[in-house]
Tab-separated table of C-alpha atoms in Angstrom:
chain	number	residue	atom	x	y	z
A	1	MET	CA	10.826	8.231	19.098
A	2	LEU	CA	13.061	9.756	16.746
A	3	PRO	CA	15.814	7.513	14.878
A	4	GLU	CA	18.994	7.063	16.854
A	5	TYR	CA	22.107	8.566	15.116
A	6	GLN	CA	25.669	7.802	16.339
A	7	SER	CA	29.146	8.442	15.690
A	8	LEU	CA	31.020	8.224	12.373
A	9	ASP	CA	32.849	5.006	13.628
A	10	LYS	CA	32.624	2.662	10.641
A	11	GLY	CA	31.484	-0.152	13.307
A	12	THR	CA	28.742	1.417	14.900
A	13	PRO	CA	25.148	2.390	13.214
A	14	LEU	CA	24.735	5.790	11.723
A	15	PHE	CA	21.072	5.136	11.832
A	16	ARG	CA	18.944	2.916	13.926
A	17	THR	CA	15.215	3.111	14.533
A	18	PRO	CA	12.544	0.512	15.396
A	19	PHE	CA	10.933	-0.979	12.713
A	20	GLY	CA	7.428	-0.276	13.941
A	21	LYS	CA	8.251	3.419	13.837
A	22	PHE	CA	9.709	3.049	10.447
A	23	ALA	CA	6.459	1.039	9.037
A	24	LEU	CA	4.178	3.887	10.557
A	25	ARG	CA	6.361	6.707	8.656
A	26	VAL	CA	6.353	4.716	5.386
A	27	VAL	CA	2.489	3.950	5.394
A	28	SER	CA	1.541	7.566	6.808
A	29	LEU	CA	2.876	9.384	3.502
A	30	PRO	CA	0.277	7.692	1.164
A	31	PHE	CA	-2.469	7.603	3.977
A	32	PHE	CA	-2.324	11.298	4.985
A	33	SER	CA	-1.748	12.600	1.517
A	34	PHE	CA	-4.637	10.578	0.357
A	35	LEU	CA	-6.877	12.047	2.795
A	36	PHE	CA	-5.619	15.433	2.030
A	37	CYS	CA	-6.135	15.219	-1.677
A	38	VAL	CA	-9.713	13.762	-1.339
A	39	LEU	CA	-10.898	16.205	1.354
A	40	TRP	CA	-9.175	19.172	-0.648
A	41	SER	CA	-10.940	18.130	-3.909
A	42	ILE	CA	-14.302	17.969	-2.184
A	43	VAL	CA	-14.030	21.234	-0.490
A	44	PHE	CA	-12.313	23.417	-3.070
A	45	TYR	CA	-13.062	21.224	-6.370
A	46	PHE	CA	-16.357	19.675	-5.935
A	47	ASP	CA	-18.223	20.498	-9.126
A	48	ARG	CA	-15.146	19.529	-11.314
A	49	ALA	CA	-13.913	16.549	-9.239
A	50	THR	CA	-17.144	14.968	-9.132
A	51	SER	CA	-18.143	15.416	-12.935
A	52	THR	CA	-18.437	12.664	-15.306
A	53	HIS	CA	-19.145	12.204	-19.058
A	54	CYS	CA	-23.028	11.820	-17.863
A	55	HIS	CA	-23.465	15.069	-16.091
A	56	VAL	CA	-25.423	13.508	-13.382
A	57	TYR	CA	-24.857	14.457	-9.597
A	58	ASN	CA	-22.171	12.808	-7.604
A	59	PHE	CA	-21.069	13.244	-4.000
A	60	LEU	CA	-17.508	11.995	-3.977
A	61	PRO	CA	-14.618	12.227	-6.650
A	62	SER	CA	-12.893	9.385	-8.130
A	63	ILE	CA	-9.271	8.703	-6.850
A	64	SER	CA	-7.801	9.542	-10.266
A	65	ALA	CA	-9.522	12.958	-10.167
A	66	ALA	CA	-8.618	13.700	-6.518
A	67	ILE	CA	-4.849	12.840	-6.825
A	68	GLY	CA	-4.024	13.507	-10.438
A	69	SER	CA	-6.222	16.261	-11.868
A	70	TYR	CA	-5.627	19.508	-9.817
A	71	GLN	CA	-3.018	21.319	-7.810
A	72	PRO	CA	-1.872	20.960	-4.902
A	73	GLN	CA	-3.263	17.663	-4.867
A	74	ARG	CA	-1.292	16.136	-7.605
A	75	PHE	CA	2.088	17.450	-6.217
A	76	ILE	CA	1.433	16.519	-2.683
A	77	TRP	CA	0.311	12.979	-3.734
A	78	GLN	CA	3.254	12.614	-6.282
A	79	THR	CA	5.696	13.667	-3.591
A	80	ALA	CA	4.555	11.453	-0.949
A	81	ILE	CA	4.428	8.364	-3.218
A	82	SER	CA	7.987	9.383	-4.538
A	83	CYS	CA	9.311	9.594	-0.926
A	84	HIS	CA	7.703	6.331	0.426
A	85	ALA	CA	8.983	4.326	-2.635
A	86	VAL	CA	12.440	3.485	-1.493
A	87	PRO	CA	11.496	2.659	2.095
A	88	ARG	CA	8.632	0.294	0.485
A	89	PHE	CA	11.564	-1.635	-1.312
A	90	ILE	CA	13.268	-1.905	1.731
A	91	VAL	CA	10.148	-3.298	3.575
A	92	ALA	CA	9.800	-5.635	0.598
A	93	TYR	CA	13.516	-7.103	1.019
A	94	MET	CA	12.864	-7.586	4.641
A	95	TYR	CA	9.666	-9.490	4.005
A	96	LEU	CA	11.813	-11.738	1.666
A	97	MET	CA	14.357	-12.289	4.582
A	98	TYR	CA	11.574	-12.915	7.153
A	99	TYR	CA	9.611	-15.433	5.169
A	100	ARG	CA	12.783	-17.345	4.205
A	101	SER	CA	13.554	-17.844	7.719
A	102	CYS	CA	9.957	-19.167	8.772
A	103	VAL	CA	8.659	-20.787	5.661
A	104	ARG	CA	9.634	-24.291	4.635
A	105	LYS	CA	12.303	-24.480	2.121
A	106	ARG	CA	10.137	-26.250	-0.725
A	107	TRP	CA	7.690	-23.217	-0.410
A	108	HIS	CA	10.513	-20.587	-0.988
A	109	ILE	CA	9.440	-20.243	-4.688
A	110	LEU	CA	6.266	-18.878	-3.397
A	111	VAL	CA	8.236	-16.451	-1.049
A	112	ASN	CA	10.199	-15.210	-4.292
A	113	ILE	CA	7.001	-14.594	-6.161
A	114	ALA	CA	5.291	-12.816	-3.347
A	115	THR	CA	8.535	-10.538	-3.173
A	116	LEU	CA	8.284	-9.938	-7.041
A	117	LEU	CA	4.918	-9.000	-6.622
A	118	ASN	CA	5.335	-6.575	-3.809
A	119	VAL	CA	8.225	-4.957	-5.801
A	120	VAL	CA	6.146	-4.444	-9.040
A	121	GLU	CA	3.083	-3.215	-6.956
A	122	ASN	CA	5.242	-0.453	-5.699
A	123	ALA	CA	6.756	0.464	-9.088
A	124	ALA	CA	3.261	0.421	-10.445
A	125	LEU	CA	2.104	2.659	-7.814
A	126	LEU	CA	4.899	5.159	-8.379
A	127	GLY	CA	4.214	4.963	-12.245
A	128	LEU	CA	0.361	5.668	-12.087
A	129	SER	CA	1.145	8.506	-9.590
A	130	LEU	CA	3.924	10.274	-11.797
A	131	PHE	CA	2.136	9.723	-15.085
A	132	THR	CA	-1.657	10.808	-14.326
A	133	SER	CA	-4.697	9.797	-16.665
A	134	VAL	CA	-4.873	13.535	-17.805
A	135	ASP	CA	-1.230	13.885	-19.242
A	136	ASN	CA	-0.419	10.051	-20.092
A	137	TYR	CA	-3.363	8.065	-20.077
A	138	GLU	CA	-1.976	4.917	-21.442
A	139	ILE	CA	0.843	4.627	-19.278
A	140	HIS	CA	-1.292	5.485	-16.156
A	141	LYS	CA	-3.927	2.880	-17.314
A	142	PHE	CA	-0.927	0.340	-17.790
A	143	CYS	CA	0.430	1.051	-14.428
A	144	PHE	CA	-3.072	1.106	-12.636
A	145	ILE	CA	-3.953	-2.387	-14.021
A	146	THR	CA	-0.666	-3.602	-12.961
A	147	PHE	CA	-1.040	-2.249	-9.496
A	148	ILE	CA	-4.244	-3.891	-9.051
A	149	ALA	CA	-3.296	-7.137	-10.408
A	150	THR	CA	-0.254	-7.254	-8.187
A	151	SER	CA	-1.681	-5.929	-5.084
A	152	GLU	CA	-4.479	-8.571	-5.121
A	153	LEU	CA	-2.111	-11.399	-5.959
A	154	TYR	CA	0.208	-10.170	-3.442
A	155	MET	CA	-2.408	-10.047	-0.455
A	156	LEU	CA	-3.649	-13.399	-1.323
A	157	LEU	CA	-0.098	-15.166	-1.732
A	158	CYS	CA	0.952	-13.640	1.686
A	159	TYR	CA	-2.393	-14.941	3.352
A	160	VAL	CA	-1.655	-18.423	1.760
A	161	ILE	CA	2.086	-18.392	2.701
A	162	ASN	CA	1.256	-17.573	6.250
A	163	ILE	CA	-1.533	-20.148	6.688
A	164	ASN	CA	0.061	-23.081	4.955
A	165	CYS	CA	3.592	-22.758	4.289
A	166	ARG	CA	5.347	-21.794	7.675
A	167	ARG	CA	8.019	-24.026	9.057
A	168	SER	CA	6.260	-24.554	12.400
A	169	ASP	CA	3.036	-23.831	14.273
A	170	SER	CA	5.049	-21.474	16.638
A	171	LEU	CA	3.896	-17.742	16.248
A	172	THR	CA	3.982	-15.136	18.583
A	173	LYS	CA	0.539	-13.418	19.500
A	174	LEU	CA	1.314	-10.363	17.288
A	175	GLU	CA	2.115	-12.404	14.433
A	176	GLU	CA	-1.048	-14.208	14.892
A	177	LYS	CA	-2.935	-11.040	15.125
A	178	SER	CA	-1.186	-9.908	12.090
A	179	ILE	CA	-2.032	-12.937	10.019
A	180	ARG	CA	-5.661	-12.589	11.229
A	181	PHE	CA	-5.922	-9.012	10.129
A	182	LYS	CA	-4.223	-9.973	6.990
A	183	GLY	CA	-7.068	-12.136	6.093
A	184	TYR	CA	-9.983	-9.611	7.199
A	185	LEU	CA	-8.096	-6.837	5.246
A	186	CYS	CA	-7.504	-9.047	1.980
A	187	LEU	CA	-11.514	-10.279	2.009
A	188	ILE	CA	-12.619	-6.662	2.310
A	189	ASN	CA	-10.245	-5.530	-0.571
A	190	ILE	CA	-11.351	-8.139	-2.951
A	191	PHE	CA	-14.984	-7.555	-2.050
A	192	SER	CA	-14.869	-3.976	-2.358
A	193	PHE	CA	-12.783	-4.168	-5.642
A	194	SER	CA	-15.613	-6.390	-7.092
A	195	LEU	CA	-18.112	-3.651	-5.826
A	196	ALA	CA	-16.277	-1.016	-7.501
A	197	GLY	CA	-15.992	-2.663	-10.725
A	198	TYR	CA	-19.882	-3.380	-10.651
A	199	PHE	CA	-20.700	0.489	-9.783
A	200	PHE	CA	-18.246	1.575	-12.617
A	201	LEU	CA	-19.771	-0.645	-15.078
A	202	ARG	CA	-23.319	0.283	-14.113
A	203	HIS	CA	-22.401	4.030	-14.160
A	204	ASN	CA	-21.142	3.738	-17.684
A	205	SER	CA	-24.244	1.890	-18.770
A	206	TYR	CA	-27.132	3.693	-17.131
A	207	CYS	CA	-25.564	7.120	-15.921
A	208	GLU	CA	-27.504	7.006	-12.607
A	209	PRO	CA	-27.233	9.734	-10.178
A	210	GLY	CA	-24.580	8.903	-7.139
A	211	ILE	CA	-23.468	5.642	-8.781
A	212	TYR	CA	-19.992	6.990	-9.638
A	213	SER	CA	-19.717	8.208	-6.153
A	214	LEU	CA	-20.122	4.508	-4.927
A	215	PHE	CA	-17.600	3.351	-7.229
A	216	ALA	CA	-15.400	6.215	-5.680
A	217	LEU	CA	-16.396	4.967	-2.288
A	218	PHE	CA	-15.309	1.408	-2.600
A	219	GLU	CA	-12.337	2.374	-4.588
A	220	TYR	CA	-11.204	4.224	-1.280
A	221	ILE	CA	-11.873	1.097	0.630
A	222	VAL	CA	-9.674	-0.839	-1.846
A	223	VAL	CA	-6.856	1.783	-1.561
A	224	LEU	CA	-7.132	2.024	2.679
A	225	THR	CA	-7.365	-1.843	3.047
A	226	ASN	CA	-4.108	-2.133	0.897
A	227	MET	CA	-2.405	0.366	3.092
A	228	GLY	CA	-3.730	-1.542	6.049
A	229	PHE	CA	-2.461	-4.834	4.698
A	230	HIS	CA	1.021	-3.308	4.289
A	231	MET	CA	0.587	-1.766	7.744
A	232	THR	CA	0.480	-5.223	9.398
A	233	ALA	CA	4.524	-5.293	9.257
A	234	TYR	CA	4.355	-3.436	12.286
A	235	TRP	CA	3.143	-6.571	14.093
A	236	ASP	CA	5.354	-8.854	11.944
A	237	PHE	CA	8.448	-7.052	12.733
A	238	HIS	CA	7.797	-6.142	16.366
A	239	GLY	CA	10.914	-5.849	18.367
A	240	ARG	CA	13.034	-5.666	15.257
A	241	TRP	CA	15.317	-2.501	14.536
A	242	ILE	CA	16.441	-1.180	11.058
A	243	SER	CA	19.771	0.189	11.113
A	244	PHE	CA	22.807	1.477	8.739
A	245	SER	CA	26.366	1.362	9.142
A	246	TRP	CA	29.381	2.153	6.832
A	247	SER	CA	30.866	-1.445	7.368
A	248	THR	CA	27.757	-3.630	7.068
A	249	GLY	CA	25.216	-1.251	5.070
A	250	LEU	CA	21.562	-1.577	5.665
A	251	TYR	CA	20.606	-4.556	8.235
A	252	PHE	CA	17.972	-5.565	10.666
A	253	SER	CA	18.293	-6.653	14.342
A	254	GLN	CA	16.331	-7.667	17.518
A	255	ASN	CA	16.189	-5.602	20.292
């Protein structure tokens, strides 16, 4: 379904679309650009993209090599992340309103912290994408560390908020499904991040064939589970619409 566009009357929405469709479009930008960059690097830049300082055989490129070292991958990734940044900030604001409405007031400080983490995570992702490790290593490194730290903390905090801080036990089936998948994805993400760190350190210490590719594989899983976690917004905001009009600006509504 395409977004609904209406007349220029200031009291009616100029733009109105189901939030589920909006969420799918937002996540699809980094998801499909990520798949393209990895596959394109494997097919056309395999030797260079999988090369490391050890000069041992590897079968997968790291994410940094896939998205930041070669063209057209770099351009496609940067374009996708830049285009999805503003909608991600809109989703962060929507989650702020959502959690304030269903979380007990004494826990609103956690909601504010989660929102801040979400915003910083998005800004760090934009930064590490625009400032590549090849051209601006120190900025890229800072943004990467910030992204990893804030994304891990955000996922954990969101799960805690949903499990322990809600105002009542009345959840829709889709909200229950969303919380369950948040837990699964958060657990897989943390486990994969730990394995990626282990294989990265092992590669640097022993230079064994294929170990850097195992690091890359679990790095992929970290990124994909992060995308999946954000995609649970599809269930959290099921039945809600995102709209824009001249008189009210951006707002959200039920069916």
